[in-house]
Coordinates of C-alpha atoms in Angstrom, one line a residue:
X1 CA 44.5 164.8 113.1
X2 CA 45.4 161.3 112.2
X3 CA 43.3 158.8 111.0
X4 CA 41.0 161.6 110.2
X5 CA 39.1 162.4 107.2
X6 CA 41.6 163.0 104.0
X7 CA 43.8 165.5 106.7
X8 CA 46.8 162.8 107.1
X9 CA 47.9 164.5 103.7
X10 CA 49.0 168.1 106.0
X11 CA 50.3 166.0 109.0
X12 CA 54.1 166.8 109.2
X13 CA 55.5 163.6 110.1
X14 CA 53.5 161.9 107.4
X15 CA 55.6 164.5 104.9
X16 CA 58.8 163.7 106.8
X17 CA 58.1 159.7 105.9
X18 CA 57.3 160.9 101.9
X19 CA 59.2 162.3 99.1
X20 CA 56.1 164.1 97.8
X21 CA 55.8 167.5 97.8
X22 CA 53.5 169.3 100.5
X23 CA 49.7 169.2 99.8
X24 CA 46.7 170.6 101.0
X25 CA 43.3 169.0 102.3
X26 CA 41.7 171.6 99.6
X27 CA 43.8 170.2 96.4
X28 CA 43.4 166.5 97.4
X29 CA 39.6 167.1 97.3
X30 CA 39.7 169.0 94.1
X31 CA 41.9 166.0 92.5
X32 CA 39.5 163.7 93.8
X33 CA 36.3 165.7 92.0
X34 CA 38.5 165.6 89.1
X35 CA 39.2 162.2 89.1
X36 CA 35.8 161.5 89.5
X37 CA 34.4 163.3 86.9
X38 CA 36.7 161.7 84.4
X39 CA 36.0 158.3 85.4
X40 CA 32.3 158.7 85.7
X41 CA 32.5 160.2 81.7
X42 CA 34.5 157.0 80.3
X43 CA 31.3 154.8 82.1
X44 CA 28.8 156.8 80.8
X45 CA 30.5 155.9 77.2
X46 CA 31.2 151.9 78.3
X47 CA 27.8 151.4 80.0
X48 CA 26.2 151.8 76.3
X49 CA 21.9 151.4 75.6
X50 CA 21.7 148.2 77.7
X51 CA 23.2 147.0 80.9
X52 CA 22.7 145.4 84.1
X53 CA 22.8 146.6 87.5
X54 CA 24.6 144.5 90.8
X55 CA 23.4 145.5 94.1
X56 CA 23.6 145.1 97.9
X57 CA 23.1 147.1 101.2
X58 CA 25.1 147.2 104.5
X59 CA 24.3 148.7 108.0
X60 CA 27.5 150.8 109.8
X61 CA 27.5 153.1 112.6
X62 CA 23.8 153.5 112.0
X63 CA 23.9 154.3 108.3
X64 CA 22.6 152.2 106.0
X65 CA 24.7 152.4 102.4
X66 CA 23.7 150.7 99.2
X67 CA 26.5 150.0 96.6
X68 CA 25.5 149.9 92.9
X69 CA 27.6 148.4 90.3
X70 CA 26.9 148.3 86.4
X71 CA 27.4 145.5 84.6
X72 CA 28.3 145.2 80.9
X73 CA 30.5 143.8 78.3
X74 CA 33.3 145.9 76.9
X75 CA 35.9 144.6 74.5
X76 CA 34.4 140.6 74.8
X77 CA 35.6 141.3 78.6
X78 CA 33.1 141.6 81.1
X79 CA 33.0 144.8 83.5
X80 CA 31.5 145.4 87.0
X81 CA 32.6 148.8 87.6
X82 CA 31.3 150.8 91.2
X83 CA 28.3 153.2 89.9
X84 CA 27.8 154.3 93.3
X85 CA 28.1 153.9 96.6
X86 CA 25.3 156.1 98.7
X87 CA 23.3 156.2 101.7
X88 CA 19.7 155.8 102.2
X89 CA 18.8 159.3 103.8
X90 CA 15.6 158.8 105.5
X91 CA 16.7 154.9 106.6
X92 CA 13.5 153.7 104.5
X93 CA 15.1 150.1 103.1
X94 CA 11.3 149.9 100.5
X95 CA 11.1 149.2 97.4
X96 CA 10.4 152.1 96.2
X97 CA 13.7 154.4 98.0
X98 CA 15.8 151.7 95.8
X99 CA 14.4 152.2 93.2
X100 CA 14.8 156.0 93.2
X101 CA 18.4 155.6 94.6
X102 CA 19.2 154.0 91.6
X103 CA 17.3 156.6 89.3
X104 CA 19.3 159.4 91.4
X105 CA 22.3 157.5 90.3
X106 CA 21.9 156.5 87.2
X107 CA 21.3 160.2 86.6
X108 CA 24.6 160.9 86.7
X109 CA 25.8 159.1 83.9
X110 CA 22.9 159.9 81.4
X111 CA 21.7 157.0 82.1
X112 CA 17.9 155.8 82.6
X113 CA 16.0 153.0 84.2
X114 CA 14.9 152.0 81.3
X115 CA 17.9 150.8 79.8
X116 CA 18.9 148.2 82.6
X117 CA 18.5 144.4 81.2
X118 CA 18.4 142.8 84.5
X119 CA 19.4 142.9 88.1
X120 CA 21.7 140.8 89.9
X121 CA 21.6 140.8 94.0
X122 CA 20.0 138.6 96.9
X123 CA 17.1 137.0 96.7
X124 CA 15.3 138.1 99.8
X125 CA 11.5 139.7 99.2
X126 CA 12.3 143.2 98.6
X127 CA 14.9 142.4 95.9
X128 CA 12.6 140.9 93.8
X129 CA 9.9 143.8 94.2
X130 CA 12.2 146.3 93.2
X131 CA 12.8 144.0 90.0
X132 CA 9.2 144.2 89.9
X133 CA 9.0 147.2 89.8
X134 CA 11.5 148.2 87.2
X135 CA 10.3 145.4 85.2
X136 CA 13.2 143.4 84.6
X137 CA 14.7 140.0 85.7
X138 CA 16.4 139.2 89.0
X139 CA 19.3 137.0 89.0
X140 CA 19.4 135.5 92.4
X141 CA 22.6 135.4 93.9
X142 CA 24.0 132.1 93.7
X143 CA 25.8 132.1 97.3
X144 CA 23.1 133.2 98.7
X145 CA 20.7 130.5 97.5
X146 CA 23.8 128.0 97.9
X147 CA 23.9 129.1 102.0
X148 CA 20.4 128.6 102.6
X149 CA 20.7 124.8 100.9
X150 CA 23.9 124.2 103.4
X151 CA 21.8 125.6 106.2
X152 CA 19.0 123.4 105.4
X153 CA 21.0 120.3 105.1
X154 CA 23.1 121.1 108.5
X155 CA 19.4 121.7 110.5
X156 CA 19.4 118.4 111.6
X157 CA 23.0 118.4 113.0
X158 CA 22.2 121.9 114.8
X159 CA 22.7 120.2 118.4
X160 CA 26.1 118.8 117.2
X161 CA 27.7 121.4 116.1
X162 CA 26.4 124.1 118.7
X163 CA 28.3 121.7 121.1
X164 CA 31.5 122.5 119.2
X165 CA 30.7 126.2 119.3
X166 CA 30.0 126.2 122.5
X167 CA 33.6 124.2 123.5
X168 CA 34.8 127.0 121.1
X169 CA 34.0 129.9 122.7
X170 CA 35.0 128.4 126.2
X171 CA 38.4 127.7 124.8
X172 CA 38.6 131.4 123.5
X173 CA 38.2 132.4 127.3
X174 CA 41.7 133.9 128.1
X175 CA 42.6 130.8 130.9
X176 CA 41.9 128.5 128.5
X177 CA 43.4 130.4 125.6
X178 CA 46.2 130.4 127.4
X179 CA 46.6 126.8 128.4
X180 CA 45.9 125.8 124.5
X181 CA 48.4 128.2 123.4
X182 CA 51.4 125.5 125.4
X183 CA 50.3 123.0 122.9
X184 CA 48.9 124.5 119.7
X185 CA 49.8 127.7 117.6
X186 CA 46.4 127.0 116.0
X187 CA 43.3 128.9 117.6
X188 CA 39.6 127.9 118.3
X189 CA 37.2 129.4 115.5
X190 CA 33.6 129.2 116.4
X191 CA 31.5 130.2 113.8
X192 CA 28.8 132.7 112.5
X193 CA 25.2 131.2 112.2
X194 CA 24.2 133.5 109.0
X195 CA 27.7 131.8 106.8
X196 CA 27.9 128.5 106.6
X197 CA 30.9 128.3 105.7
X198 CA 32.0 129.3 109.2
X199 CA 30.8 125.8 110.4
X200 CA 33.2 124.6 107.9
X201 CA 36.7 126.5 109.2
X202 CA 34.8 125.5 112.7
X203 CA 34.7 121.6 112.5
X204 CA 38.4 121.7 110.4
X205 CA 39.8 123.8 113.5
X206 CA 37.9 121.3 115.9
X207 CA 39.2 118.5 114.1
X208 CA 43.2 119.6 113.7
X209 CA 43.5 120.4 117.5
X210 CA 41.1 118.0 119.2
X211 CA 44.3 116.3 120.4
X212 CA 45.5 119.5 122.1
X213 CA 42.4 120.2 123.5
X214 CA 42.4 117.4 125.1
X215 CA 45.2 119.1 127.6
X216 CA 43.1 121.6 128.4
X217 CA 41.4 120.2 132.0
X218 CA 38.9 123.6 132.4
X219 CA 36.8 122.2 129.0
X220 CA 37.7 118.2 129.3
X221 CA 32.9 118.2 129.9
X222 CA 32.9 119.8 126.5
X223 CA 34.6 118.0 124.6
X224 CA 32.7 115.7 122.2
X225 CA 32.7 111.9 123.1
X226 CA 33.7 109.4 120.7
X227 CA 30.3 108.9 118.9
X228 CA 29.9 112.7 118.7
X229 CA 33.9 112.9 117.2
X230 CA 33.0 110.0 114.2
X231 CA 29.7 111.7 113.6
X232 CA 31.5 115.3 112.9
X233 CA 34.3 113.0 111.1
X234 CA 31.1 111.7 108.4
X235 CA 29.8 115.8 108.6
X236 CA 33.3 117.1 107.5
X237 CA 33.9 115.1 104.4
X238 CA 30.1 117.0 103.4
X239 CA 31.2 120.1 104.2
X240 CA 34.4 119.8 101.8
X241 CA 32.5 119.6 98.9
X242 CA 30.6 121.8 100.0
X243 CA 33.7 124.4 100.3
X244 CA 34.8 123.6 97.1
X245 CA 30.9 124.7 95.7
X246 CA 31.1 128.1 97.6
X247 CA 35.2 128.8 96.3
X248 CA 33.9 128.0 92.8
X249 CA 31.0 130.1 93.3
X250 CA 33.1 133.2 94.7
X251 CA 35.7 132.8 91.0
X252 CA 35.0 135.5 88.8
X253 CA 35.1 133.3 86.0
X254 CA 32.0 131.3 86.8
X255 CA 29.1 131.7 84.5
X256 CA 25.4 130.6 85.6
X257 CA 25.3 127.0 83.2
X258 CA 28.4 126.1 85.5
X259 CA 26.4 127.1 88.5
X260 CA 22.9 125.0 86.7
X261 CA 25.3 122.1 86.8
X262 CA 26.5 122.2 90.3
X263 CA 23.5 122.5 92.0
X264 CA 21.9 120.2 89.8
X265 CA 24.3 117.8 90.9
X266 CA 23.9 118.9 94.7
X267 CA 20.1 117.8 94.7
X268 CA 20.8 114.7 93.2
X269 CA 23.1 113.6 96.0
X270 CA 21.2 115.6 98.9
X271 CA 17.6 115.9 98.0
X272 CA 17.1 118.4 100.8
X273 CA 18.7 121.1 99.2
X274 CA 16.1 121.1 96.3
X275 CA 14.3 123.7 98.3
X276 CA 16.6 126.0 97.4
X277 CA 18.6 124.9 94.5
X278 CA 16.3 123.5 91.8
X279 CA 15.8 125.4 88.8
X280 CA 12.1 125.9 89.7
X281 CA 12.6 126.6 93.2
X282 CA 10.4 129.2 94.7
X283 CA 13.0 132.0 95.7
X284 CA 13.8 132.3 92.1
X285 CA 12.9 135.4 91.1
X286 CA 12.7 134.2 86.8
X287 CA 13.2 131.0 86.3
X288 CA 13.3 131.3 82.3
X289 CA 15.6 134.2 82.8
X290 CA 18.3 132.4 84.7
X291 CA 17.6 128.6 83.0
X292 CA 17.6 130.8 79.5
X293 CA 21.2 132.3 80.2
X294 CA 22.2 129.1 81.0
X295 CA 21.5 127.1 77.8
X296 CA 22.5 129.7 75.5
X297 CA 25.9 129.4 77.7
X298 CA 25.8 125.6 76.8
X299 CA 24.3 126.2 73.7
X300 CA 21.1 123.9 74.1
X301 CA 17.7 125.0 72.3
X302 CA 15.4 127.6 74.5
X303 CA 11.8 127.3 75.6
X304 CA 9.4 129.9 74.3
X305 CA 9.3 131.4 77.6
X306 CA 12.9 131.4 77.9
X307 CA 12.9 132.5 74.3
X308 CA 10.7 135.6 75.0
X309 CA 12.6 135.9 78.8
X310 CA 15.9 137.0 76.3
X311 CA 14.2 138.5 73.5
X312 CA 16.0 142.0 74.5
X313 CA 18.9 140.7 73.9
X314 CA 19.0 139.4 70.9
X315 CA 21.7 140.6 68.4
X316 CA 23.6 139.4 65.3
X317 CA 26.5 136.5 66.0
X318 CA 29.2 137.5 67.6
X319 CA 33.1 136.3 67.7
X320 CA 33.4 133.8 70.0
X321 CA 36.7 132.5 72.3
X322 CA 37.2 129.1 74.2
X323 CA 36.9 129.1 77.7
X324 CA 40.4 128.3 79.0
X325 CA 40.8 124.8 81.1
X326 CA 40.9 124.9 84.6
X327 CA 43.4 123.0 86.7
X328 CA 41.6 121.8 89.9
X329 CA 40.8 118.5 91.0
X330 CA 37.9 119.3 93.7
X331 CA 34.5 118.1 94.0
X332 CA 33.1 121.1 92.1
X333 CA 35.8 120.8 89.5
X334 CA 35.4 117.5 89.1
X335 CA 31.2 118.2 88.1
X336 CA 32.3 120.7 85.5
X337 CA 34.8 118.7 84.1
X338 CA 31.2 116.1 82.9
X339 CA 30.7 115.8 79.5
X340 CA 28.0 116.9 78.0
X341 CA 28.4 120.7 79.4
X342 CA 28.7 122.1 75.6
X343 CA 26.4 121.5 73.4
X344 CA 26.5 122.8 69.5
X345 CA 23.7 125.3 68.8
X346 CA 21.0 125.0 66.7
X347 CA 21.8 127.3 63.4
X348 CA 18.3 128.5 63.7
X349 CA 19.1 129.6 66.6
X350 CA 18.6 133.3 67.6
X351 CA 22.2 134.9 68.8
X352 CA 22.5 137.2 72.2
X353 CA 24.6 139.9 72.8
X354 CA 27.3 138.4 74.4
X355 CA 26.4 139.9 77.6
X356 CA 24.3 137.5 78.3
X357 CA 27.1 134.6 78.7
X358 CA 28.7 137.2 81.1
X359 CA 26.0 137.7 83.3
X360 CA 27.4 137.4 87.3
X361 CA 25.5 134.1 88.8
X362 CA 26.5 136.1 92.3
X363 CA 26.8 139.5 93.9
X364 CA 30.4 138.8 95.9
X365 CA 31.6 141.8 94.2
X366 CA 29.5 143.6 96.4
X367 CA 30.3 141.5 99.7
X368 CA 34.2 142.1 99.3
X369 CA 33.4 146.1 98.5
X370 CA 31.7 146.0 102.1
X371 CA 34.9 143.9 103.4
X372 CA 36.7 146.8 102.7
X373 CA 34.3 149.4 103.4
X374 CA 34.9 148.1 107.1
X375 CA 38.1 148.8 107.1
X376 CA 37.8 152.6 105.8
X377 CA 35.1 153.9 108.2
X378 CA 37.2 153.5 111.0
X379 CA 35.1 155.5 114.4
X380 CA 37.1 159.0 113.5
X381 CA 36.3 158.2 109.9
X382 CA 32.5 158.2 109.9
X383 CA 32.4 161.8 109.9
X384 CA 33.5 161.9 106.4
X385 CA 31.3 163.2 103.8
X386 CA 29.5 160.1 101.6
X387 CA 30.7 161.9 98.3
X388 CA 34.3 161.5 99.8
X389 CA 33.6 158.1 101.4
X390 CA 32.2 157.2 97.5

C-alpha cells in the first residue's frame, strides 16, 4: 500500500521507523477535515470586505486543476494564503467555468465575487475576459510579460542557440554522456523553449565545459566554431542581466514601481522588448491600474484615470514602515538602487488601503505550488480524492 493515498499511516514498517502511536486511514482523514475547517474560519475572518485573488491552471494525468489564492493585507504584512485548489470537472478551460470555480469557492468562506479588488495571474486572452467579466483589474504577471520580452529579443539568435541545443541533446546520449563524464562532473543542459531562462543555464553550461567537450570525438561537427563561440560569448553577458531581472522578479519583496522601473530601463537599452514591457503595451490588461499602483508606491501624483482606476481603495492614512535595504550588486539591483525611485506625496493626495502597495507584480506563488504539486501526484497517487489532494 505504499506510496498510496493517505494509507502509509497503517503500513507496519512505517510504525516500526516512528515513535507515534498507531493510527488509522479513518482518523487521519477526520484530522485533516478538522484542520481544514479551522483554517478555512481564521481566512474567512483575515480575507475582510475587500481582497484580491492570484490564479493559475495546470494540466496532470489528464486533469486540469486551477489553484486560487487570496490576497490581502493583515497586520501591515501581506498574505497569499491557498483558497483552493480544484479541478475543472467537465475540462471546459472558458471564461465563464473560472469564473464559477471561483464563485464555488469563494462560497466557502462567506465570501462573494463582488468583494474581490483585482486579479493577479497571466496575461494570456482568457485571463483578461474573466477580469472582464468580474469587472475588476488584471494585474499581468510580470514574468510572464518579462519571458515573452526575452523571447523576442533572443528571435533573432534562434539558429544559434538551437545549434547548442542540439550539441546538447547529443551529448546527453548515454555514449557521449559517458565519455564527458572522464572529464567533467558538470552535465549538458539543453533547454525548454516556453522558459527563457533555460537558454540561460544552457549557454552557462555550454560555456563552462566547452573545453571538455571538446574531448568528446562522437559531437567534434557540433560544436560551435569560433565566430559562433564569441557570438554566444556577446549573448551571455545579455542574458546575465537578464537573470538578475527574472531572480528579482521571483523575490517576494518586489512591488510593481520596482518592476515599472526595471522594465523601463530594459526598453531603453533594448527597444525590442517594448512590445511587451512598456507601460502601454497591448497585453496589459489596465494600464491605469498597474501605472496607478506604481506611483502611489513611489508616491508621485495620479492621473484621473488612474485616480478613478483606485478609487475602491481609497481609505484614511495609514502607518507607514521603510522598506529595508537590500544588499545586491546585480544589474537589477543596481536599477533600483537610482535615485529618484521615492518621491514625497502630494498632501492633497488621496491615501489607499495599504493593500495596494502590496499588490503581487507576479503569480510565482502559483508556479512553485504546481512545483510541488508534481511531486505529490505521483502515478499511484492520482487516485486520490481532490478534497484530499486540496
Amino acid at each position: 500500500m505504499w506510496n498510496m493515498p493517505i494509507q502509509e499511516v497503517e503500513d507496519e514498517l512505517t510504525h516500526a521507523m516512528s515513535k507515534l502511536r498507531p493510527v488509522t486511514v479513518k482518523a487521519v482523514n477526520k484530522c485533516m477535515e478538522g484542520i481544514a475547517i479551522k483554517v478555512g474560519c481564521k481566512l474567512e475572518k483575515e480575507l475582510g470586505t475587500l481582497f484580491g485573488l492570484m490564479f493559475d491552471g495546470w494540466t496532470h494525468g489528464g486533469t486540469y486543476y486551477v489553484a486560487l489564492y487570496g490576497v490581502y493585507e493583515d497586520d501591515e504584512k501581506l498574505r497569499v494564503p491557498l483558497l483552493g485548489l480544484s479541478p475543472l470537472v467537465d475540462g471546459t478551460q472558458t471564461a465563464d467555468a473560472y469564473v464559477e470555480l471561483f464563485k464555488n469557492i469563494l462560497d466557502v468562506y462567506d465570501k462573494t465575487r463582488h468583494m474581490v479588488g483585482f486579479l493577479v495571474g497571466d496575461n494570456c486572452n482568457t485571463n483578461q475576459a474573466i477580469a472582464n467579466k468580474m469587472g475588476v483589474p488584471l494585474v499581468g504577471c510580470a514574468s510572464h510579460r518579462f519571458n515573452l520580452a526575452v523571447n523576442k529579443f533572443l528571435a533573432p539568435y534562434e539558429d544559434l542557440l538551437a545549434d547548442v541545443n542540439t550539441l546538447m541533446v547529443e551529448l546527453r546520449h548515454e555514449n557521449n554522456l559517458a565519455e564527458l563524464k572522464k572529464h567533467t562532473v558538470l552535465e549538458p543542459i539543453k533547454r525548454n523553449v516556453t522558459r527563457w531562462s533555460s537558454t540561460f543555464t544552457m549557454v552557462q553550461r555550454y560555456i563552462r565545459i566547452r573545453a571538455e567537450i571538446k574531448k568528446v570525438e562522437a559531437v567534434e561537427e557540433l560544436i560551435p566554431t569560433g565566430g559562433k563561440h564569441r557570438k554566444l560569448l556577446a549573448l551571455f553577458e545579455h542574458l546575465k542581466k537578464f537573470q538578475s531581472i527574472t531572480l528579482q522578479l521571483q523575490r517576494d519583496d518586489t512591488d510593481m514601481a520596482e518592476v515599472r522601473l526595471m522594465f523601463d530601463a530594459l526598453i531603453t537599452e533594448y527597444p525590442v522588448m517594448g512590445e511587451h514591457l512598456k507601460q502601454s503595451a497591448k497585453i496589459v490588461h489596465t494600464p491605469a491600474f498597474e501605472s496607478g499602483v506604481a506611483k502611489v508606491i513611489t508616491g508621485a501624483v495620479l492621473s484621473s484615470p488612474e485616480t478613478a482606476a483606485l478609487k475602491r481603495f481609497e481609505s484614511p492614512p495609514p502607518a507607514g514602515k521603510k522598506r529595508k535595504q537590500r544588499e545586491e550588486e546585480d544589474y537589477a539591483s543596481l536599477l533600483l538602487q537610482g535615485k529618484g525611485k521615492k518621491r514625497k506625496q502630494s498632501p492633497d493626495a488621496p491615501t489607499y488601503a495599504p493593500l495596494v502597495k502590496m499588490i503581487p507584480p507576479t503569480s510565482n506563488h502559483v508556479e512553485r505550488l504546481f512545483s510541488q504539486c508534481k511531486l505529490v501526484l505521483t502515478p499511484q497517487r492520482r487516485a486520490m480524492f481532490p478534497a484530499n489532494f486540496e
